[in-house]
mmCIF file of C-alpha atoms in Angstrom:
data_model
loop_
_atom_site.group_PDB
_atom_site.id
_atom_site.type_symbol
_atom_site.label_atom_id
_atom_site.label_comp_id
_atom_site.label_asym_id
_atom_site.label_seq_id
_atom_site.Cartn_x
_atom_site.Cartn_y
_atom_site.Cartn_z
ATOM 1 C CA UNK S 1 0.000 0.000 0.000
ATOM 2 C CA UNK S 2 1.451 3.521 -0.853
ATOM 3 C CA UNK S 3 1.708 5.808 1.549
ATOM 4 C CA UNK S 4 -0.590 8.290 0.033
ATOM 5 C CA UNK S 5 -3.483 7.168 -2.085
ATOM 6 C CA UNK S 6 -5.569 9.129 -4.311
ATOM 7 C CA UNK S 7 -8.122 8.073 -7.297
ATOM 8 C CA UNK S 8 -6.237 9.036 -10.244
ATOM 9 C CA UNK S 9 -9.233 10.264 -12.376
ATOM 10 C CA UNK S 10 -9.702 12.047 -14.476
ATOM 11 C CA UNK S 11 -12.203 13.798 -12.953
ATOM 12 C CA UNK S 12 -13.913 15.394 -16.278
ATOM 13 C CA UNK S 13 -15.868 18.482 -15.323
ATOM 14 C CA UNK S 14 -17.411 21.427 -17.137
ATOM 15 C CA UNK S 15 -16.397 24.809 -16.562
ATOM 16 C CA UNK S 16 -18.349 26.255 -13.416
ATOM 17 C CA UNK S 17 -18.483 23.002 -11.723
ATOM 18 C CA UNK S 18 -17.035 22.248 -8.280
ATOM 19 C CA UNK S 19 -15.331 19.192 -7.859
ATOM 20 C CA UNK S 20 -13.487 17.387 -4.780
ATOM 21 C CA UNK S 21 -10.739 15.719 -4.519
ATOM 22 C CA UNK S 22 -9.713 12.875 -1.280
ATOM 23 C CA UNK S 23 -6.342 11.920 -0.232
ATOM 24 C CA UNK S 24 -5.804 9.452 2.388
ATOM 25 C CA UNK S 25 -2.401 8.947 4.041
ATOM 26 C CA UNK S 26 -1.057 5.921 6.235
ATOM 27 C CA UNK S 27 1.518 7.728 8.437
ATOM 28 C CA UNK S 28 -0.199 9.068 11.137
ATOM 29 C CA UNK S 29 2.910 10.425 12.031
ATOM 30 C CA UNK S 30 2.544 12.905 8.995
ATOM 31 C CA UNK S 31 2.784 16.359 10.142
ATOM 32 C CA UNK S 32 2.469 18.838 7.464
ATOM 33 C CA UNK S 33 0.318 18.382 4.393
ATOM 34 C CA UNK S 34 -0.183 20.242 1.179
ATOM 35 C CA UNK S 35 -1.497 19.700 -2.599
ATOM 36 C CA UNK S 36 0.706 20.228 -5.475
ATOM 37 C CA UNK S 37 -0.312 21.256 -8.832
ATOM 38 C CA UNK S 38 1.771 20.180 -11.694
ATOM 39 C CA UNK S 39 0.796 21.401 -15.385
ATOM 40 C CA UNK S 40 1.345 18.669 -17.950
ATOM 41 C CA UNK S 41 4.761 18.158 -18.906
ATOM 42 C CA UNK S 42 5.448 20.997 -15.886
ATOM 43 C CA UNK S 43 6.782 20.785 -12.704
ATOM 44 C CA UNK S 44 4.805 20.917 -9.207
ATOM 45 C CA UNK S 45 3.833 24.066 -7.641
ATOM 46 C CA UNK S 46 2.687 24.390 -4.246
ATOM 47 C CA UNK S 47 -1.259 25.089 -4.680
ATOM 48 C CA UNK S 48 -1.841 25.753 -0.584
ATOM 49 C CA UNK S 49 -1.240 24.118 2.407
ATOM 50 C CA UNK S 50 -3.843 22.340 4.411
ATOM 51 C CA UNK S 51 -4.555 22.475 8.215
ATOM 52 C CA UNK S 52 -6.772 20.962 10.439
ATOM 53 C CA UNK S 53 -8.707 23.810 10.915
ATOM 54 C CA UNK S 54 -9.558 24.109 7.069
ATOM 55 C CA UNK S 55 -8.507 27.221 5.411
ATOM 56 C CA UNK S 56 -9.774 28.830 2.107
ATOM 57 C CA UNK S 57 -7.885 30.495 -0.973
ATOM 58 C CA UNK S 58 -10.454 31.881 -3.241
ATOM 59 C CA UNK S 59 -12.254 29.196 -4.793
ATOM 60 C CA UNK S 60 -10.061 26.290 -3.011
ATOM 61 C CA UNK S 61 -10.935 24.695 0.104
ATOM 62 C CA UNK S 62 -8.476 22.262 1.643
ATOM 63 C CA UNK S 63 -9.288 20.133 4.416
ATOM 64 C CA UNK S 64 -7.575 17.786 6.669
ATOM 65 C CA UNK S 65 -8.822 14.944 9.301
ATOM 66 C CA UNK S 66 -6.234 13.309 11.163
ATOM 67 C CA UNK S 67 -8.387 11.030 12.806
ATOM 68 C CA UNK S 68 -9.654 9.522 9.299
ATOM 69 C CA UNK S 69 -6.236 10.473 7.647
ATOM 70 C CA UNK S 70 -7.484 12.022 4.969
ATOM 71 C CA UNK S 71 -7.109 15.233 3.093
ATOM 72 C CA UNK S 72 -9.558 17.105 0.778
ATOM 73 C CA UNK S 73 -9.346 19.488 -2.159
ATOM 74 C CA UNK S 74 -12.361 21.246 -3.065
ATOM 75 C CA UNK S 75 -12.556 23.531 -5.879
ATOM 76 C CA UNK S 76 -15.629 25.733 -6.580
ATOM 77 C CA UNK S 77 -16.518 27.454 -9.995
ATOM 78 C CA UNK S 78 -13.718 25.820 -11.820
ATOM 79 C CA UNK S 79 -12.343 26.984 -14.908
ATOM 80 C CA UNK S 80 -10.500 25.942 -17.556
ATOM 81 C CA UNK S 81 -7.284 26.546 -16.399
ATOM 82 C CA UNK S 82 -7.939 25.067 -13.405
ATOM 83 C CA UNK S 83 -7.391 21.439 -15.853
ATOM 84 C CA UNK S 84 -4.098 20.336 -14.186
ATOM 85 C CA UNK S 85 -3.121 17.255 -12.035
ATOM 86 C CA UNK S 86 -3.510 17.819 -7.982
ATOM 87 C CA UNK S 87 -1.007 16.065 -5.967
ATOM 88 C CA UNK S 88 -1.328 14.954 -1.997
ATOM 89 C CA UNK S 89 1.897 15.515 -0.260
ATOM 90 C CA UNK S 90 2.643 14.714 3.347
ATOM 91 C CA UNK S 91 5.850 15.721 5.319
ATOM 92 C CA UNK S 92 6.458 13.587 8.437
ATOM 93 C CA UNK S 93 8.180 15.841 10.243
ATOM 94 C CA UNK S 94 10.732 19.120 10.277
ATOM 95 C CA UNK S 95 13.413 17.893 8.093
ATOM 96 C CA UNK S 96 11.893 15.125 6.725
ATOM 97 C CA UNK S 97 11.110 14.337 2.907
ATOM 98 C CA UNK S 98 7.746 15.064 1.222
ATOM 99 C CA UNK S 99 5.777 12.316 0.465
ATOM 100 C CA UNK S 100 3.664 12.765 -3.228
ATOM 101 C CA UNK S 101 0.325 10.872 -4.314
ATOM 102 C CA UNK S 102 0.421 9.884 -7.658
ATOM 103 C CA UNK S 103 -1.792 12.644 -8.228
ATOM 104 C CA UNK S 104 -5.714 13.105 -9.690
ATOM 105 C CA UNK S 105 -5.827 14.471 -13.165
ATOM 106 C CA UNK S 106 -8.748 16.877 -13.616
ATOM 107 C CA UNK S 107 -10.233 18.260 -16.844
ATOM 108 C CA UNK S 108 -12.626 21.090 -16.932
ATOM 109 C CA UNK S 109 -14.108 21.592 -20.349
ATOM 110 C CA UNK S 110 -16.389 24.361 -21.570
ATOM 111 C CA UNK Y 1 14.059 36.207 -9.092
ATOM 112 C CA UNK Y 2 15.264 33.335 -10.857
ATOM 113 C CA UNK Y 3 14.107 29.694 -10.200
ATOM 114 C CA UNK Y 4 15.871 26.709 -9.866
ATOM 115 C CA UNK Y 5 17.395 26.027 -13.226
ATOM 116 C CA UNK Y 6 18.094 22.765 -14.446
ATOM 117 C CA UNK Y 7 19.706 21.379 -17.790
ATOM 118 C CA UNK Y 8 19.566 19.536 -20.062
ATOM 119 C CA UNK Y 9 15.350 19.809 -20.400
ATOM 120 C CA UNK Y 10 15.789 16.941 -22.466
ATOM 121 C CA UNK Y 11 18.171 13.966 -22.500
ATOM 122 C CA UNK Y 12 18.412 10.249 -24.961
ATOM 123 C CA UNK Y 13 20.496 7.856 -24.244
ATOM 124 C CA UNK Y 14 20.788 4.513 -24.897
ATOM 125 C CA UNK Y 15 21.141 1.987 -22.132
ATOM 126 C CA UNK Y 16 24.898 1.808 -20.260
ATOM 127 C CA UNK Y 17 25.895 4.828 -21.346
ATOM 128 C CA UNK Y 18 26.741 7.805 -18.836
ATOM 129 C CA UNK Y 19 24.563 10.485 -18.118
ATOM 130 C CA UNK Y 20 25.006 13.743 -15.533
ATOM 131 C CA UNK Y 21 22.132 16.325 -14.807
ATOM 132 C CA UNK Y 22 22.928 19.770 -13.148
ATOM 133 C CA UNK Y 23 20.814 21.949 -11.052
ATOM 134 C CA UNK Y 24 21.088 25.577 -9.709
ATOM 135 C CA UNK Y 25 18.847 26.033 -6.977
ATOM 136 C CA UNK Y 26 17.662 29.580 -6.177
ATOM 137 C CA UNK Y 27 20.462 31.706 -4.535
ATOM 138 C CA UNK Y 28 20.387 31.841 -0.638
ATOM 139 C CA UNK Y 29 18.499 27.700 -0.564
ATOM 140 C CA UNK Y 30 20.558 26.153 1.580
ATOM 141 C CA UNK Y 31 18.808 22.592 0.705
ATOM 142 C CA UNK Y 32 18.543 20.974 -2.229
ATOM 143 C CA UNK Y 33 16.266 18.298 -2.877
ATOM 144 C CA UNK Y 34 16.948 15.413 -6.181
ATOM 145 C CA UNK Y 35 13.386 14.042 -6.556
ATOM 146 C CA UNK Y 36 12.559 11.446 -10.075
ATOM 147 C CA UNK Y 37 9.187 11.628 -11.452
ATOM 148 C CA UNK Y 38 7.966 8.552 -13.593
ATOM 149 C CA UNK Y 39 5.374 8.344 -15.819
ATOM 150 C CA UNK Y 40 1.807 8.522 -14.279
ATOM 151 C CA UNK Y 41 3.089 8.516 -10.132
ATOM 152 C CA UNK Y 42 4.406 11.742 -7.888
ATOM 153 C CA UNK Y 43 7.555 12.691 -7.363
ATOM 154 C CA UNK Y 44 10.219 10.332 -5.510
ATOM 155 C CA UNK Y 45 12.841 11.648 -3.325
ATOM 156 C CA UNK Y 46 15.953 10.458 -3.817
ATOM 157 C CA UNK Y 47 18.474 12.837 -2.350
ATOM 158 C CA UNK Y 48 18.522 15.857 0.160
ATOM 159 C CA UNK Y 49 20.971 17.778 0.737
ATOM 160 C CA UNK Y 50 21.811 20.321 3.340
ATOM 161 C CA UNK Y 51 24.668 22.891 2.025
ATOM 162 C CA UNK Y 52 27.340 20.313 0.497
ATOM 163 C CA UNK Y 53 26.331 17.630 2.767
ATOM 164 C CA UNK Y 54 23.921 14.629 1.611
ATOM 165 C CA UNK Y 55 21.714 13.924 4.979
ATOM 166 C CA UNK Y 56 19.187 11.885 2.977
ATOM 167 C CA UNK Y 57 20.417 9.811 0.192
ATOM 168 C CA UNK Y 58 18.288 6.364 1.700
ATOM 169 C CA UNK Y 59 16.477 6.510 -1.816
ATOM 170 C CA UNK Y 60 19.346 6.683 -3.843
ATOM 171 C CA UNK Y 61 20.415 3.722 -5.565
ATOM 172 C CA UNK Y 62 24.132 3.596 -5.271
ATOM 173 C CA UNK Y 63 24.966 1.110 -7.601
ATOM 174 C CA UNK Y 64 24.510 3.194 -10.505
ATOM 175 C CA UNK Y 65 23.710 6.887 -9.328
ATOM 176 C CA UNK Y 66 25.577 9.160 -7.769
ATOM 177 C CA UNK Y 67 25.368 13.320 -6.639
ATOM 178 C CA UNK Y 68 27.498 15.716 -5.458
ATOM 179 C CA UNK Y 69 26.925 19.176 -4.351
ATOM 180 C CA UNK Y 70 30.156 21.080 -4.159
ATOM 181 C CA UNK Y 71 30.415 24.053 -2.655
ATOM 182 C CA UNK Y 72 26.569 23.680 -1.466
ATOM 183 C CA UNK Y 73 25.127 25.583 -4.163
ATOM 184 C CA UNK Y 74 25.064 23.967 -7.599
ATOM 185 C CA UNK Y 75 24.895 20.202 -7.567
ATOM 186 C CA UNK Y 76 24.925 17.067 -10.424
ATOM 187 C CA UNK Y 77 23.404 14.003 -10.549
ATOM 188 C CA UNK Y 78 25.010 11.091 -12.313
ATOM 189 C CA UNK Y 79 23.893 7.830 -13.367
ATOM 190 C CA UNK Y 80 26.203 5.300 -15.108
ATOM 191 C CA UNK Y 81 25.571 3.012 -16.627
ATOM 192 C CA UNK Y 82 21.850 3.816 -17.067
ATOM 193 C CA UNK Y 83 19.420 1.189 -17.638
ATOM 194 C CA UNK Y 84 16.139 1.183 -19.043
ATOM 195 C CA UNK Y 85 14.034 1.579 -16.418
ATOM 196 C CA UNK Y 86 15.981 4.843 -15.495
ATOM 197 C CA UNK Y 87 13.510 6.342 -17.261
ATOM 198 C CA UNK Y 88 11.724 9.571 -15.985
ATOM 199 C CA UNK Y 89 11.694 12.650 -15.280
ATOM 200 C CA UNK Y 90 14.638 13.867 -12.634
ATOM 201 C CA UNK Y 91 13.629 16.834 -10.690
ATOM 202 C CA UNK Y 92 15.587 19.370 -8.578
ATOM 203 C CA UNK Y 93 14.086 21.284 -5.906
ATOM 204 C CA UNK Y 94 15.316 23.975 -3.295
ATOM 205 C CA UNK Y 95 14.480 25.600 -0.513
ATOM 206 C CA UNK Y 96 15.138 27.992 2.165
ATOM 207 C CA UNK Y 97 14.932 25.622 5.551
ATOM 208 C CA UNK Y 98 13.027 22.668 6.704
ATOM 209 C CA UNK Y 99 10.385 23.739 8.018
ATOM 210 C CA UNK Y 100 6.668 23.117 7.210
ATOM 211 C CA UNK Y 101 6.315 27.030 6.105
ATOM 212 C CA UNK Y 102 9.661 26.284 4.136
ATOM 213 C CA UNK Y 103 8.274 26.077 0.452
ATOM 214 C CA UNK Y 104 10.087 23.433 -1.518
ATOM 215 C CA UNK Y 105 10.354 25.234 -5.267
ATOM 216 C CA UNK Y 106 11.145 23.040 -8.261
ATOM 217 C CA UNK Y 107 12.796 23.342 -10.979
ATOM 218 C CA UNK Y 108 11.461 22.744 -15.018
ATOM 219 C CA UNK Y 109 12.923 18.843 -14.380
ATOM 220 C CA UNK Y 110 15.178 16.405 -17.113
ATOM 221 C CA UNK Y 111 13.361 14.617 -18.894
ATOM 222 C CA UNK Y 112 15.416 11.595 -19.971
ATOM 223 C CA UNK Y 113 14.605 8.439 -21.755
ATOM 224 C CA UNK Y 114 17.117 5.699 -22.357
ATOM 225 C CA UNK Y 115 16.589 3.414 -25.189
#
């Protein structure tokens, strides 16, 4: 079993939609956690962190329950450009590597 | 401000032969990060490095690859002989600490395939 698990898609959505993503991790000993966005044939870029109280960047919502272990992405009135893959990444702890889900591709079409 | 700059973008090989990647991370990142990509899956660390000194090369297989950073700034990754599987993309990363609130920042990647 990976360490982080997500459904790879592709989640295909039309423009306006909102669509969620779930991540589940098996280290409970994860401390930080964040999703990625990587642009095809790009490299990652941190999207936002994700905390347990839930926190908001325009039309993302991330949320995290460490008692379940999962994480959430939720993204409201999507757009075309939002059409990227969404990683789950966990760090363990200060120092410590970050741990990547093999992403979710999504695809909003108009 | 500049990003972390990698070359080459692209790279062919075919399989045994040598091949070295180089990274620049963004000026004043202390760590640098050597993460592989394959096709379809996240990004896999395979070496960290604080200044010149590797403190997480567990991922690394030693056999065949290889990394130095000297002088803790710019830093290569080697791989000889490759082998087929070596496939992927190999990504560099940087950033300014370790902390949670330290952002790791990547750079464009090598893309290399080895026939």
């Amino acid at each position: 079993r990976k360490e982080v698990e997500q459904d790879p898609g592709p989640f295909n959505v039309p423009e306006g939609a909102t669509v969620a993503f779930n991540c589940t991790y098996s280290n409970s000993a994860s401390q930080s956690f964040f999703w990625y966005r990587q642009d095809c044939r790009k490299e990652p870029k941190l999207l936002m962190s994700v905390y347990s109280s839930g926190n908001e960047d325009g039309r993302f919502t991330a949320q995290l329950n460490r008692a379940s272990q999962y994480i959430s992405l939720l993204i409201r009135d999507s757009k075309l450009s939002d059409s990227a893959t969404y990683l789950c990444v966990v760090k363990r702890e200060y120092g410590n590597k970050l741990v990547f889900g093999a992403g979710t591709i999504l695809r909003v079409k108009s | 401000e500049a990003g972390v700059v990698q070359s080459p973008r692209y790279k062919i090989i075919e399989k045994k032969q040598p091949v070295a990647f180089w990274c620049n991370p963004i000026s004043g990142h202390n760590t640098l990060y050597w993460y592989r990509q394959n096709l379809g899956q996240g990004p896999e660390l395979l070496i960290r490095y604080e200044n010149e000194e590797a403190v997480d090369d567990s991922q690394l297989p030693k056999d065949r690859f290889s990394a130095e950073r000297l002088k803790g700034v710019d830093s290569t990754l080697k791989i000889q002989p490759a082998e087929l599987g070596d496939s992927a993309v190999y990504l560099c990363a940087s950033s300014s600490g370790l902390a949670a609130y330290n952002e790791q920042f990547f750079g464009p990647g090598t893309r290399l395939t080895v026939l």
